[in-house]
Amino acid sequence: MDKFTTFTGVVAGVDRANIDTDAIIPKEYLKSIKRTGFGAALFSDWRYNNDGSDNPDFVLNKPEFKTAEVLIARNNFGCGSSREHAVWAVAQFGFKVVIAPSEGNIPAFADIFRSNCGKNGLLTIEMTAKQVDEIFQTLEKEPGVKATVDLENQKVTVHAAASDQEYRFDVDPVLKNKLVNGLDDIGLTLQYADDIAAYEATHG
Amino acid sequence: MSKTLFDKIWDAHVVKELGNGEVLLYIDRHLVHEVTSPQAFEGLRLAGRKVRRPDLTFATMDHNVPTDENRMNITDPIAKAQVDALTENAAQTGVTLFPLGDDRQGVIHIIGPEQGIVLPGMTVVCGDSHTATHGAFGSIAFGIGTSEVEHVLATQTLRQKKPKNYKVEFTGKLQKGVTAKDMVLKLIGIIGTAGGTGCAFEFCGEAIRALSMEGRLTICNMAIEGGARAGLVAPDQITFDYVASGNRVYAPKGAELEKAIAEWKKLTTDEGAKFDHELTIDVSDLAPQVTWGTSPGMVTDVTGEVPALDAVPEYSPADVRAALDYMGLEPGMKMTDIQIDTVFVGSCTNGRLEDLREAAAVIKGKKVAKSVRMIIVPGSEAVRYAAEKERLDRVFVDAGAEWRYAGCSMCLAMNPDKLKDKERCASTSNRNFEGRQGKGGRTHLVSPAMAATAAIHGHFVDIRELL
């Protein structure tokens, strides 16, 4: 897994709540034997017309968002099935971060989706509904606006024309350590490569 | 301190304690098949990692391969893509592959023991829940998911917490015609399909000692159907003789084998070792078992009846009703009145030579009932060759059964061998879930001898009456 380093990228907003994993990647794309190639399938029912052509109205088809790296949406993002293909699709489109708001009992992200994100280096950031509203308003006025995401200092800065908008966020320290150091479970275990080699040396 | 067999093998494989009860467990053998491995290999490649021990990793195609004459031309493009991917992944990483068409190809859990890949005292994993099979050698064997497959490929270890110890003792002597399959179905009928959750079974007692390796493999195979990820049997002379016999290419030979056997003899549960759970089953009066529902725990004696809705302790009346509706059965029906139209002999549960001999002995000189289609799918190509050498194929074909090439076949119907809607099958496989053998298909789990008897009569018959 790549280390999560501070970056500045275009913010794209999909202004919906309860975006489920079927919407993120429909089931006909799950038959692949690969873990790659899912980026083109992201949001495919919204993104493409029935004849396969691009739907020009969908946000990710607009030229200024084709290289977006920060995705912002409404609450309960990633609900539905456990398919890790959904996370692969978001990440392989080019997103490094997904931002969503928690409101009362409704979480920002569905549990399994969030957990799958952690295994794939995709950072989920939970904000308040008010903060997310503010970012959506900025996006509307300034499409193509960029944001800097600094995981080390747990800070998102939206570079609006008038002035920077800064948002601090919380993150699970274990997950933060994993992402900042680019460690997946395999990466963590490989820290013990010497122990494994020593075991092998004494156990034929 | 006294230790169980499971704990001895576990402790010998701990590379490092990781805290909170988690350990890094060394894996001696990693078995791989075409369906759960492609994304794991892909993940490895994307991360720029290598297979740490290709020499400890063995692969074959079994789940989706056709078993008929045209098996080399896979027409399902997705199945073909998975088979091709495994071929390519094995070639790129140096993993040993027994490809379709190879003499050693077959169901992964049949060929592991057969080739001498799995031996006593080992840890064995595979991206398949029936990996428990290999516990029959006195090894720790369990199924894992695709992410863990990748973890093992990369590190030859897994991060695991130790399961609890569950002792299952089978006392007494089996009647003629009653088999290992009946023993394990009886166990699951008693404890239910979640009874062993979080545990590893140790199967012991005189009825286990009396079983061949094939029978022990059948029992351990279905540990997962009782909720346990692993089940094991302490090795003894029967185990050592099995390893020493046949053409077990990867097993030690000569002086090396003698040395290994001396070590394997230590693989027993110590006197006074504590188990978390214990159960004793007397098999003296055990009748052949037949499942009537859509879970392996929904099982009864062939001499019995389809139970009343409220007469099945492990399942609610609603569950029983739903199962009977799916199965097209009613409470009070005699098990021997259930008419079947398909018989499947094969799978990692009952696809070994001894199983085919058992079925052939019943069917020799008789005919499969006109209303019944019977398919025999050897668990491996080596089993097929051995059976053909004994002319078992002639026995089956003369009786009107289909003789096939090796694969998982109708156990899970990922290949073209499927039941049609409402077809009813006497099957030697391991799962009678809804749709398992084809959408709408109805499965009754039985032993090979009981399956063969049903094929002749068109309904279930107590095999003991015919002996």
Tab-separated table of C-alpha atoms in Angstrom, chain A residues 1 30-36 38 84-85 88 92 119 182 184-193 195-200 203-204, chain B residues 12-16 18 24 26 28 38-40 42-43 45-47 49 52-53 78 81-82 85 146-147 150-151 154-157 159:
chain	number	residue	atom	x	y	z
A	1	MET	CA	0.000	0.000	0.000
A	30	LEU	CA	-18.016	-8.024	-10.289
A	31	LYS	CA	-17.186	-10.968	-12.530
A	32	SER	CA	-13.673	-9.770	-13.162
A	33	ILE	CA	-10.818	-11.927	-11.964
A	34	LYS	CA	-8.750	-8.763	-11.539
A	35	ARG	CA	-8.536	-6.263	-8.725
A	36	THR	CA	-7.880	-3.529	-11.270
A	38	PHE	CA	-12.899	-0.923	-11.786
A	84	GLU	CA	-14.715	-4.531	-1.880
A	85	HIS	CA	-15.075	-3.823	-5.599
A	88	TRP	CA	-11.546	-0.504	-5.658
A	92	GLN	CA	-9.048	3.365	-9.079
A	119	LYS	CA	-7.460	-2.001	3.625
A	182	GLY	CA	1.549	2.764	3.909
A	184	ASP	CA	-1.630	-2.975	4.959
A	185	ASP	CA	-1.993	-6.182	7.009
A	186	ILE	CA	0.587	-7.797	4.804
A	187	GLY	CA	2.846	-4.787	5.217
A	188	LEU	CA	2.436	-5.019	8.993
A	189	THR	CA	3.276	-8.700	8.991
A	190	LEU	CA	6.282	-8.110	6.768
A	191	GLN	CA	7.729	-6.026	9.605
A	192	TYR	CA	8.312	-9.440	11.160
A	193	ALA	CA	10.114	-10.795	8.101
A	195	ASP	CA	11.076	-13.467	12.742
A	196	ILE	CA	9.555	-15.442	9.886
A	197	ALA	CA	12.993	-16.124	8.418
A	198	ALA	CA	14.296	-17.176	11.847
A	199	TYR	CA	11.344	-19.545	12.250
A	200	GLU	CA	12.015	-21.026	8.832
A	203	HIS	CA	11.949	-25.470	11.372
A	204	GLY	CA	13.417	-26.922	8.203
B	12	ALA	CA	4.963	-25.322	17.312
B	13	HIS	CA	3.895	-22.897	14.574
B	14	VAL	CA	3.808	-19.604	16.488
B	15	VAL	CA	6.323	-17.269	14.870
B	16	LYS	CA	5.537	-14.377	17.186
B	18	LEU	CA	1.307	-10.098	18.494
B	24	LEU	CA	1.628	-14.879	13.744
B	26	TYR	CA	3.468	-20.201	10.254
B	28	ASP	CA	3.453	-25.209	6.123
B	38	PRO	CA	-7.045	-14.507	-8.868
B	39	GLN	CA	-7.481	-11.282	-6.883
B	40	ALA	CA	-4.942	-12.437	-4.308
B	42	GLU	CA	-3.301	-9.649	-8.543
B	43	GLY	CA	-2.959	-7.870	-5.179
B	45	ARG	CA	1.525	-8.118	-8.160
B	46	LEU	CA	0.151	-4.596	-7.627
B	47	ALA	CA	2.090	-4.284	-4.377
B	49	ARG	CA	5.445	-8.521	-3.734
B	52	ARG	CA	7.439	-16.006	-0.306
B	53	ARG	CA	7.450	-19.800	-0.547
B	78	ILE	CA	-15.735	-16.573	-16.839
B	81	ALA	CA	-10.778	-16.788	-17.474
B	82	GLN	CA	-10.339	-18.093	-13.928
B	85	ALA	CA	-5.521	-16.809	-14.688
B	146	THR	CA	-9.064	-14.126	-0.532
B	147	SER	CA	-7.341	-11.362	1.494
B	150	GLU	CA	-2.796	-12.983	-0.417
B	151	HIS	CA	-1.386	-12.655	3.117
B	154	ALA	CA	3.249	-12.889	0.695
B	155	THR	CA	4.311	-13.926	4.202
B	156	GLN	CA	3.707	-17.690	4.575
B	157	THR	CA	1.936	-16.750	7.827
B	159	ARG	CA	-2.536	-13.418	11.961
